[in-house]
CSV table of C-alpha atoms in Angstrom, one decimal:
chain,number,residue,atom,x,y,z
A,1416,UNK,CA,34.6,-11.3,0.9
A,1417,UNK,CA,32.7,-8.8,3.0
A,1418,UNK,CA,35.8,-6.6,3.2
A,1419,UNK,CA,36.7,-7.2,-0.1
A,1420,UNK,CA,33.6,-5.5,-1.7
A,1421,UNK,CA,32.9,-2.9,0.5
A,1422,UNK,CA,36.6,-1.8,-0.1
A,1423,UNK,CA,35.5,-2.3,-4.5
A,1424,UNK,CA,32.7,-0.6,-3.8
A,1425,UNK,CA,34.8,2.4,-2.1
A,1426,UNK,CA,36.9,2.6,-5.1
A,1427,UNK,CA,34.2,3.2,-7.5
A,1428,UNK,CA,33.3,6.4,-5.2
A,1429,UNK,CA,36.2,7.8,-4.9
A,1430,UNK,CA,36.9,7.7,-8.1
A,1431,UNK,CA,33.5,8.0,-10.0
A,1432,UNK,CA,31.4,10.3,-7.4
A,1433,UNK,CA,34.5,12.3,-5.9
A,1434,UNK,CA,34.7,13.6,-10.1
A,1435,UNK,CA,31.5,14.4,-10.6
A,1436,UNK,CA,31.4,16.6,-7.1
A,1437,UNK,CA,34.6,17.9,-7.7
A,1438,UNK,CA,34.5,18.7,-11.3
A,1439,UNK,CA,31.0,18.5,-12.6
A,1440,UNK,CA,28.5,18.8,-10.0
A,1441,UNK,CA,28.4,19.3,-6.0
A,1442,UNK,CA,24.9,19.0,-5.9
A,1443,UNK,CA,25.2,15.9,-8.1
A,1444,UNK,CA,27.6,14.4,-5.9
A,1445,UNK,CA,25.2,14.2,-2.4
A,1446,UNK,CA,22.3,12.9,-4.8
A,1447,UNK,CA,23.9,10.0,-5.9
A,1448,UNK,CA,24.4,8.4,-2.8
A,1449,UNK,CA,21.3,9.6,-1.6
A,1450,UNK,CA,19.4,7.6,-4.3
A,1451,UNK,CA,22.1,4.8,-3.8
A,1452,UNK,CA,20.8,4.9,0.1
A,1453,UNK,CA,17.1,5.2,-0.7
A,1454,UNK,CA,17.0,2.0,-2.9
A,1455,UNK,CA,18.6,0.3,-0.2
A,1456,UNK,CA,16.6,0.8,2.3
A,1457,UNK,CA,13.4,-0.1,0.1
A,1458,UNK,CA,15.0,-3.3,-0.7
A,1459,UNK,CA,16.2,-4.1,3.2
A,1460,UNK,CA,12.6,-3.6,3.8
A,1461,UNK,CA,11.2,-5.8,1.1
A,1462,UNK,CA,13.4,-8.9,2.3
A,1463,UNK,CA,13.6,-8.2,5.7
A,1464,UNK,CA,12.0,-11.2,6.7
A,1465,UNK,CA,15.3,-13.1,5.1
A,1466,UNK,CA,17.7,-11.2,7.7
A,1467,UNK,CA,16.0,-12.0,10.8
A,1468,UNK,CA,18.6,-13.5,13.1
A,1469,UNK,CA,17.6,-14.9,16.1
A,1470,UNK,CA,20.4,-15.6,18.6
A,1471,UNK,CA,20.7,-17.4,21.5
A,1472,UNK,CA,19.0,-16.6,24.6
A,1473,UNK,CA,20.6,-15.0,27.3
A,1474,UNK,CA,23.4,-12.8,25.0
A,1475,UNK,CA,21.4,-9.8,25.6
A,1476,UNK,CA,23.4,-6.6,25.0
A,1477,UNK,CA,21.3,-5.5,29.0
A,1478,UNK,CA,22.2,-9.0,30.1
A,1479,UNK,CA,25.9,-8.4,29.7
A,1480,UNK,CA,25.6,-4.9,31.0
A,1481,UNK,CA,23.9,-6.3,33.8
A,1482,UNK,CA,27.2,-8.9,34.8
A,1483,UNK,CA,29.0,-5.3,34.9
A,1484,UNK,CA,26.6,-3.3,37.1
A,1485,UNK,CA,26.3,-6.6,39.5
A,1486,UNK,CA,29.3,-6.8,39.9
A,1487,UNK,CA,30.3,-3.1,40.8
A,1488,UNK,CA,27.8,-3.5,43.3
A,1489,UNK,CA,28.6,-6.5,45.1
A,1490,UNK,CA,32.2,-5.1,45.1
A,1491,UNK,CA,31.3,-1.7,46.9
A,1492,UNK,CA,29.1,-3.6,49.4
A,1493,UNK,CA,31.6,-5.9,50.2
A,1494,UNK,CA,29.8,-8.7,51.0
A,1495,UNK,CA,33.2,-11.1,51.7
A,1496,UNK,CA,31.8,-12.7,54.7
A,1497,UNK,CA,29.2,-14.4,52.0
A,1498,UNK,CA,30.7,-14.4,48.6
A,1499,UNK,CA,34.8,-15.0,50.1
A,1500,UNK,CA,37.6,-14.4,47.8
A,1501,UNK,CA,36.9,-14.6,44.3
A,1502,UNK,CA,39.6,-14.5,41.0
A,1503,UNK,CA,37.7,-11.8,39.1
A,1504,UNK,CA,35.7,-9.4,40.6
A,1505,UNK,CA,33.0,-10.2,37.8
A,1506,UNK,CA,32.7,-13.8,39.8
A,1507,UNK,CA,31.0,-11.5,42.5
A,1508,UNK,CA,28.1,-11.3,40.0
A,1509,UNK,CA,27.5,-15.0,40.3
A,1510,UNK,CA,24.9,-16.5,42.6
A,1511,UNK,CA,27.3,-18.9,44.2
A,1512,UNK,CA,28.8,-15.7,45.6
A,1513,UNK,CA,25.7,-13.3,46.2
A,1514,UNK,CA,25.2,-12.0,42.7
A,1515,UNK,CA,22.2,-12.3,40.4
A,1516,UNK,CA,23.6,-14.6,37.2
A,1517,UNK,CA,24.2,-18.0,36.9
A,1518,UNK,CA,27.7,-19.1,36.8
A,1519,UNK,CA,28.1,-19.7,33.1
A,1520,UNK,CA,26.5,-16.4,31.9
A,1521,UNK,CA,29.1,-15.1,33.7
A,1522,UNK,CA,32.2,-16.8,32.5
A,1523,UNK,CA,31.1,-16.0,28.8
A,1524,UNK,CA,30.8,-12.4,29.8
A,1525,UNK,CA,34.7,-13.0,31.3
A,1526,UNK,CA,36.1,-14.4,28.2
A,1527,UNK,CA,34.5,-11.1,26.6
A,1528,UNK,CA,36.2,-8.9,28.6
A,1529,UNK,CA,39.8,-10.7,28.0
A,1530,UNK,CA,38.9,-9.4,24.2
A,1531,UNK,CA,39.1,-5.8,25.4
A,1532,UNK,CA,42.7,-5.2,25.4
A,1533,UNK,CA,43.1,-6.7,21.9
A,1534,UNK,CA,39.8,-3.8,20.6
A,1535,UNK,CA,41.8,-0.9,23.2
A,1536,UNK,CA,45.2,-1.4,20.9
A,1537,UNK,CA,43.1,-0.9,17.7
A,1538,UNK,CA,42.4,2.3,18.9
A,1539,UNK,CA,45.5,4.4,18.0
A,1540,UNK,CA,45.7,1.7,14.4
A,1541,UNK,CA,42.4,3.9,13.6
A,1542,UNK,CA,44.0,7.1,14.4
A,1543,UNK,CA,46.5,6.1,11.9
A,1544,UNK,CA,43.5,5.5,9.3
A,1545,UNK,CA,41.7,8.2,10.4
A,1546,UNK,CA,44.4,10.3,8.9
A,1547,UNK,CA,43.5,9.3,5.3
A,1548,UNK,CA,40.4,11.9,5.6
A,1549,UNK,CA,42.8,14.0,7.4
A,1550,UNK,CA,46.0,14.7,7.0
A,1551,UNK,CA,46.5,12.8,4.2
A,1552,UNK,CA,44.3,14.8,2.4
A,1553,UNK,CA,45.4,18.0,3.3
A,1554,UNK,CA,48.6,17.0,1.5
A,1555,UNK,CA,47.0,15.7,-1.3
A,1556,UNK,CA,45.3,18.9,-1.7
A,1557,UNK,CA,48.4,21.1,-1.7
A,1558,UNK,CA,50.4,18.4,-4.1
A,1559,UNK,CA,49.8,18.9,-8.2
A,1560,UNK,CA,46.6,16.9,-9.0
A,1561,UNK,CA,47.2,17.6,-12.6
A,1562,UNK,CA,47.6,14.3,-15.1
A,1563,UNK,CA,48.3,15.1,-18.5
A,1564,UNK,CA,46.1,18.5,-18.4
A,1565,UNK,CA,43.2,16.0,-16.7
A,1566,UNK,CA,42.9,17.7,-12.8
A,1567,UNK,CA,42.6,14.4,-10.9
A,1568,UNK,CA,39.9,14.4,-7.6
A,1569,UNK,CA,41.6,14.2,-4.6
A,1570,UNK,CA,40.2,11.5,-3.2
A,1571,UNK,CA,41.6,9.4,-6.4
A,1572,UNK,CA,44.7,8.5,-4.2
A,1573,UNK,CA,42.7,6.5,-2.2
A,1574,UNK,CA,42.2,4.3,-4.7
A,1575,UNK,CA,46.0,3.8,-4.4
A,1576,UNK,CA,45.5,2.8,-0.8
A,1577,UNK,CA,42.5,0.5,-2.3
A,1578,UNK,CA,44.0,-1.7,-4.7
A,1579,UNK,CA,46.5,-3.4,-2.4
A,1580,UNK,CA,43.6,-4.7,-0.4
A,1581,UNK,CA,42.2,-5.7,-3.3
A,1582,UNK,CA,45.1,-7.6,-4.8
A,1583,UNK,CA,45.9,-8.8,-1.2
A,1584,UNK,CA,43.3,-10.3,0.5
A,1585,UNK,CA,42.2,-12.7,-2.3
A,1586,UNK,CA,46.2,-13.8,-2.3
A,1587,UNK,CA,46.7,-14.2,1.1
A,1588,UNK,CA,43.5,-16.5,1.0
A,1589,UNK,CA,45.0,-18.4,-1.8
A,1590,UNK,CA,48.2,-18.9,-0.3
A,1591,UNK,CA,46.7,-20.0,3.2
A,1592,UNK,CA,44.6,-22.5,1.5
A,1593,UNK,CA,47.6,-23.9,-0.6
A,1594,UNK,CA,49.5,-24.2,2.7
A,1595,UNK,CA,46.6,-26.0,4.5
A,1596,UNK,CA,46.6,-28.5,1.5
A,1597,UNK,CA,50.1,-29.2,2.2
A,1598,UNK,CA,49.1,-29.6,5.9
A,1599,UNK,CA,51.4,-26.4,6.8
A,1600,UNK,CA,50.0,-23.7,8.9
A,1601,UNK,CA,49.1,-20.3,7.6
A,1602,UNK,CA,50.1,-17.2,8.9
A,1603,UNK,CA,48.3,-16.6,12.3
A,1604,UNK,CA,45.6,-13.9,12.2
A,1605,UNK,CA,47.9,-12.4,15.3
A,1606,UNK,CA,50.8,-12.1,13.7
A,1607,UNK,CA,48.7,-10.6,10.6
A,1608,UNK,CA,47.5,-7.4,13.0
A,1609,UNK,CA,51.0,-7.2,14.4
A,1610,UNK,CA,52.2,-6.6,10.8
A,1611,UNK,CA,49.1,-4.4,10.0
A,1612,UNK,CA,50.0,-2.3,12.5
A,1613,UNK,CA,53.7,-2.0,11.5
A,1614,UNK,CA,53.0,-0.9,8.1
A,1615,UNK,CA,50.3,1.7,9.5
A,1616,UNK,CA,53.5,3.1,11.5
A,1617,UNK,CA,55.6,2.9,8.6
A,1618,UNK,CA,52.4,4.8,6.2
A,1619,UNK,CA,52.6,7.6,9.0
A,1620,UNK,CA,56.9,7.2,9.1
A,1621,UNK,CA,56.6,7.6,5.2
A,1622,UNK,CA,54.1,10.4,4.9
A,1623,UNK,CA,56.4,12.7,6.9
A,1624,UNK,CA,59.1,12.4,5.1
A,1625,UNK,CA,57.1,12.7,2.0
A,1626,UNK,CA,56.2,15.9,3.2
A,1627,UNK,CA,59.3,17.2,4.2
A,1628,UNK,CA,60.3,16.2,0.4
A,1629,UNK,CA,57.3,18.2,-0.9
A,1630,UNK,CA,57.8,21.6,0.8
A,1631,UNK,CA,61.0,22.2,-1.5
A,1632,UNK,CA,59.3,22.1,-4.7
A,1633,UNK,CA,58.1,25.8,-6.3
A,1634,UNK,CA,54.7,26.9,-5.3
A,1635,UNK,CA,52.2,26.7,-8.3
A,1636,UNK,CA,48.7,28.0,-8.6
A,1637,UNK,CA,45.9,24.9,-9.0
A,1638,UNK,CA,42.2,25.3,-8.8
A,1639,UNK,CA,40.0,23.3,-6.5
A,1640,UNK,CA,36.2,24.1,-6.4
A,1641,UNK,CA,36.4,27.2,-7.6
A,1642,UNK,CA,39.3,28.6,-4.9
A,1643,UNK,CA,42.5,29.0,-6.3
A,1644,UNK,CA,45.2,27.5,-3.9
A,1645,UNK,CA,49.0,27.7,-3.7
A,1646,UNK,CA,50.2,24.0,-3.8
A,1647,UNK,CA,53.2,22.5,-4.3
A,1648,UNK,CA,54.6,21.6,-7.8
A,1649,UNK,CA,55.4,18.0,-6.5
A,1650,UNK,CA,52.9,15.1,-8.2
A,1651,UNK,CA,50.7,13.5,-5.8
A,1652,UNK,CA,51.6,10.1,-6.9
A,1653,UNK,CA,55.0,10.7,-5.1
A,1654,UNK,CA,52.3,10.5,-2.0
A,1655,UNK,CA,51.3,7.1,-3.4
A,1656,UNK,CA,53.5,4.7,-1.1
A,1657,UNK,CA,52.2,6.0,1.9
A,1658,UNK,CA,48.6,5.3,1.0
A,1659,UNK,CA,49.7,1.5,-0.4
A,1660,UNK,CA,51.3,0.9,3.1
A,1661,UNK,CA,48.1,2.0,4.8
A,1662,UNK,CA,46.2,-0.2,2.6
A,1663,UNK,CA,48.5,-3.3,3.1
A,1664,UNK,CA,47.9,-2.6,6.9
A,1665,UNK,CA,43.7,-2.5,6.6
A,1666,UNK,CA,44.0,-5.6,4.3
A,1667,UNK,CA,45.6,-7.5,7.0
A,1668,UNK,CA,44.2,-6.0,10.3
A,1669,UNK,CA,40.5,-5.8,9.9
A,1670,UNK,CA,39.8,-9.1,8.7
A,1671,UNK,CA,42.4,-10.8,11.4
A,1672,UNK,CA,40.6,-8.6,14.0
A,1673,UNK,CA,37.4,-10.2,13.1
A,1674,UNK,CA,38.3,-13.4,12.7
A,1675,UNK,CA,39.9,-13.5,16.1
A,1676,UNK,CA,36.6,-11.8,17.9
A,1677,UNK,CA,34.4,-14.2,16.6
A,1678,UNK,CA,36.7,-17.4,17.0
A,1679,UNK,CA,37.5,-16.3,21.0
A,1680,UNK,CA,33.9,-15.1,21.8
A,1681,UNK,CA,31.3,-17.4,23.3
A,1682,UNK,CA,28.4,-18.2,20.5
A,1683,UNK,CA,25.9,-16.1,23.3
A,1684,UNK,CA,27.5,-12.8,22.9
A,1685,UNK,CA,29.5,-13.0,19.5
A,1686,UNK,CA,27.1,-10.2,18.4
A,1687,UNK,CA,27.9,-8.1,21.2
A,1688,UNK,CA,31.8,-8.7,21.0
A,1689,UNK,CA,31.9,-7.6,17.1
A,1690,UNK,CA,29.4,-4.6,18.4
A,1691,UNK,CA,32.5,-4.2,20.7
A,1692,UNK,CA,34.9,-4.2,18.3
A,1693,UNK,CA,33.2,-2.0,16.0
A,1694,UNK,CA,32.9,1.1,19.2
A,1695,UNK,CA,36.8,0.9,19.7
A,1696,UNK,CA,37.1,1.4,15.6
A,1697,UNK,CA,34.5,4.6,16.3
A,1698,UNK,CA,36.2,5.7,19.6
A,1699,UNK,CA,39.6,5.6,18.0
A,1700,UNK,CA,38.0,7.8,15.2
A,1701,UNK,CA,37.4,10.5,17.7
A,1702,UNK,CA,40.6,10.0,19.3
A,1703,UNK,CA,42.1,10.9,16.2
A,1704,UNK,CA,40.3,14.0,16.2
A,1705,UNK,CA,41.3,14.9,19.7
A,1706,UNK,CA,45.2,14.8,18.7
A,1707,UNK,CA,44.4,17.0,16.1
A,1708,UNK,CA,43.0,19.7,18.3
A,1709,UNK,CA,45.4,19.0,20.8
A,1710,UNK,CA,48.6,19.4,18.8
A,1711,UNK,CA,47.0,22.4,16.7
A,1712,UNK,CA,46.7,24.1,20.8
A,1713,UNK,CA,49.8,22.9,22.0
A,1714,UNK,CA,51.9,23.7,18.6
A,1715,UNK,CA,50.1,26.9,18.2
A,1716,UNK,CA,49.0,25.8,14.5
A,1717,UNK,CA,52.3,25.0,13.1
A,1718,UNK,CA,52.4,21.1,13.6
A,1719,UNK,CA,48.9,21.0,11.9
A,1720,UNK,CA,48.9,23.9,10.3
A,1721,UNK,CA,45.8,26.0,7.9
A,1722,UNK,CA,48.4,26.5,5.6
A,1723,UNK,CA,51.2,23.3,5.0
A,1724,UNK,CA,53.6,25.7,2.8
A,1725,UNK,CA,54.1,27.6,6.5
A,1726,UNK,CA,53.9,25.0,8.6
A,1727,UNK,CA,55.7,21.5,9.8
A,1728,UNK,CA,52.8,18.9,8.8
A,1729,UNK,CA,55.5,16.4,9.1
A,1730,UNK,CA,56.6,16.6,13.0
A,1731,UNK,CA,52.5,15.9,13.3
A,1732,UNK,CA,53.3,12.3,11.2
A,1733,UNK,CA,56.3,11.3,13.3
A,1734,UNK,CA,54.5,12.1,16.3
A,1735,UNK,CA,51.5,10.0,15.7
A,1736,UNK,CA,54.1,7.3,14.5
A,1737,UNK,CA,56.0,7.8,17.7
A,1738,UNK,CA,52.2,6.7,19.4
A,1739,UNK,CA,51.9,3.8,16.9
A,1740,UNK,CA,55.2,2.3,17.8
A,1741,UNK,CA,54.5,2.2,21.8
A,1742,UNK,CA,50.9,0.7,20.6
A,1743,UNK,CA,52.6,-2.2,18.8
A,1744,UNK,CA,54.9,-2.7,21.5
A,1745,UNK,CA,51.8,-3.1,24.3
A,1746,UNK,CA,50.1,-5.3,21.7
A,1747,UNK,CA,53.0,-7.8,21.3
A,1748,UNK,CA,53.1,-7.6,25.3
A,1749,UNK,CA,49.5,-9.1,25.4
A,1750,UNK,CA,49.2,-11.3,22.2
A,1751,UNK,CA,49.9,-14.4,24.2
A,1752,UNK,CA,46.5,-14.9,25.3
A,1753,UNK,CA,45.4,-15.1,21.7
A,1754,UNK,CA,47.0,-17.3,20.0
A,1755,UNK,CA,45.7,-20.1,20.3
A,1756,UNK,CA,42.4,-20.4,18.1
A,1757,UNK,CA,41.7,-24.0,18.0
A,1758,UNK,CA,39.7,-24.2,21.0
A,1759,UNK,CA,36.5,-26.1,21.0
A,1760,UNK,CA,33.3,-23.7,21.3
A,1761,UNK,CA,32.7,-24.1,25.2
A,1762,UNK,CA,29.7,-21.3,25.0
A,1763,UNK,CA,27.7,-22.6,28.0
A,1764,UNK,CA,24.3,-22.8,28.5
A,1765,UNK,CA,23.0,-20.0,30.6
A,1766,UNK,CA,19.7,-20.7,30.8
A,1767,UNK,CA,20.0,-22.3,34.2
A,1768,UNK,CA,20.7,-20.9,37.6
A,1769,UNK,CA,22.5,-21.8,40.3
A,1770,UNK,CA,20.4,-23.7,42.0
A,1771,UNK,CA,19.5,-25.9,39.1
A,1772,UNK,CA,23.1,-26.5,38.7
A,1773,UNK,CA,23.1,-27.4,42.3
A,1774,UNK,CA,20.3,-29.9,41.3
A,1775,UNK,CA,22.0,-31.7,38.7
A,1776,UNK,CA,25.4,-32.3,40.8
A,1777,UNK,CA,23.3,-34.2,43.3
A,1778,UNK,CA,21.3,-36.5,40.3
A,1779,UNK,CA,24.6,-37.4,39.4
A,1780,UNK,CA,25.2,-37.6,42.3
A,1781,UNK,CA,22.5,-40.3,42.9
A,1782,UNK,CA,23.5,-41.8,39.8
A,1783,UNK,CA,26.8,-42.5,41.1
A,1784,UNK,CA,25.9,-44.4,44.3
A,1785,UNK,CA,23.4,-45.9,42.7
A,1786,UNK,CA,25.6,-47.7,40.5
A,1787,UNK,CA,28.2,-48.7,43.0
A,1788,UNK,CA,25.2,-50.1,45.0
A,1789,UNK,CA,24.1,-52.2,42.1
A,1790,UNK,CA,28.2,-53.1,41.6
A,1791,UNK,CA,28.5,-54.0,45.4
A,1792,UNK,CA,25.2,-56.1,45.2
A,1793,UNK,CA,26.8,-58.0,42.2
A,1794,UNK,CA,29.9,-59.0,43.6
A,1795,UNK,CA,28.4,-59.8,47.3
A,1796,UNK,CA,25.4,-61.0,46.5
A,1797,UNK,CA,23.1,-59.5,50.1
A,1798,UNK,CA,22.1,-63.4,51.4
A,1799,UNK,CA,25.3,-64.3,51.3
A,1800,UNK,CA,26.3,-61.4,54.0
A,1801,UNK,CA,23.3,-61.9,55.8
């Protein structure tokens, strides 16, 4: 529901405040979500005492920095003749083996770092989105965004891109509660991002050949702004399938994504893995922007060109296709480790250290021998012996 209306909410910008900037007012256009901002911020701050989470100790953000910088340490000093072999050089960070954190804080910060494969693959899937504000509207721009005399804003086709996620999450919600009734399971969240990700390749496949397709239509003059551009005659709805596959793709990625982080992260650091998440969606933002200015060097400005009637936009597409292919490939390589999401919550208490742990395997310890005492004493009674 949280993707659901942020993505409604979307749609009503692009196609409500993207007109009003584009055809009415530019000024108009940065006020509006000013104000929109404004109000609510004054309203975060009147109910602010309603949205005060508290969680558990010992997930600190420093804490799990901490487990890293320990670690790295204990590794360059060396200490083997103390801490021995180890299966992860994170374990160095636990007291047992020389380190400064108990052994459970460090196994949650373990079964976060087994998540960071799963965020580095989403990195090139946001280059693919990233070309939405892009590439994709560089086309749009230079396609006819004339309807019926009406000159369409062209951030309208993202609305395009919208309305499958709109129409597809609430079904595939439907449909996996209807096979739950019938006590079939529902399609993995797993195999959801693998699919995701194949449609974003597909968006990019179909947006190159879209372009080559709209270079052979006659040039036409259209106004944008006030600047008078030569675009292509072509409609921009003919652009309209690439945006839907890109939409199908975020309707089933960015949920699954989420619903896996949380579900494979320890309750302790569950805030810090969706942080996680969330800088590998930002860091794959700037990555797109580095291919950019790399194949604009490299290609000299024709594979991303200033000026798409002179250029080949479209060998840009199949090359950042090309990348999202090999990414789906490594993610199906590592997807085994997780699939299965039925595990039990074993989020551990990290309060103690290793010496209290100590402490409590010799009380059991007691326990133990105190009850085969009392057993012994039962069955051979001590006058008897004596």
């Amino acid at each position: 529901m949280f993707y659901w209306l942020m993505n409604l909410n979307c749609a009503v910008v692009f196609v409500g405040i993207a007109y009003i900037q584009q055809s009415v007012a530019k000024n108009l256009g940065f006020l509006i979500p000013f104000t929109s901002v404004l109000i609510t911020l004054i309203t975060v701050h009147m109910v602010q005492n309603r949205l005060i989470y508290r969680p558990k100790k010992g997930g600190s953000l420093m804490g799990t920095f901490g487990v890293f910088i320990n670690a790295l340490k204990m590794c360059c000093i060396r200490y083997r003749h103390i801490s021995g072999d180890v299966s992860s050089w994170l374990d160095r960070a636990k007291e047992n083996h020389g380190g400064w954190y108990s052994e459970a804080h460090v196994e949650n910060v373990k079964r976060l770092v087994r998540l960071f494969p799963l965020f580095a693959f989403q990195i090139l899937y946001r280059t693919c989105i990233f070309q939405v504000p892009s590439a994709y509207f560089i086309q749009t721009m230079h396609s006819n965004l004339k309807l019926s005399g009406l000159l369409l804003p062209i951030a309208a086709m993202n609305v395009t891109g919208i309305i499958p996620l709109l129409l597809l999450a609430p079904f595939l919600e439907y449909v996996g509660s209807c096979l739950l009734s019938m006590h079939r399971r529902p399609l993995s969240p797993l195999v959801q991002i693998v699919i995701g990700h194949l449609f974003a390749a597909l968006s990019v496949v179909v947006a190159g050949i879209s372009e080559m397709h709209r270079r052979r239509f006659v040039l036409v003059e259209q106004s944008l702004s006030g600047k008078v551009l030569l675009v292509s005659s072509m409609p921009c709805f003919q652009l309209a399938p690439q945006y839907v596959l890109l939409g199908m793709a975020e309707a089933l990625v960015t949920p699954a994504c989420s619903l896996v982080t949380f579900r494979l992260s320890p309750a302790s650091v569950r805030g810090i893995s969706m942080h996680f998440m969330t800088l590998f969606n930002g860091v794959g933002c700037f990555v797109g922007a580095v291919i950019i200015q790399m194949v604009y060097l490299i290609s000299g400005g024709d594979w991303f060109p200033n000026d798409l009637n002179a250029g080949h936009l479209d060998r840009f597409f199949f090359l950042v296709a090309s990348f999202m292919l090999l990414n789906l490939l490594g993610l199906w390589r590592v997807s085994d480790r997780y699939r299965d999401l039925n595990r039990e919550d074993d989020d551990q208490c990290i309060k103690g250290g290793f010496l209290a742990d100590k402490l409590m395997e010799h009380e059991k310890s007691l326990k133990f021998y105190d009850s085969v005492l009392e057993c012994s004493s039962t069955y051979f009674p001590v006058e008897s012996i004596l």
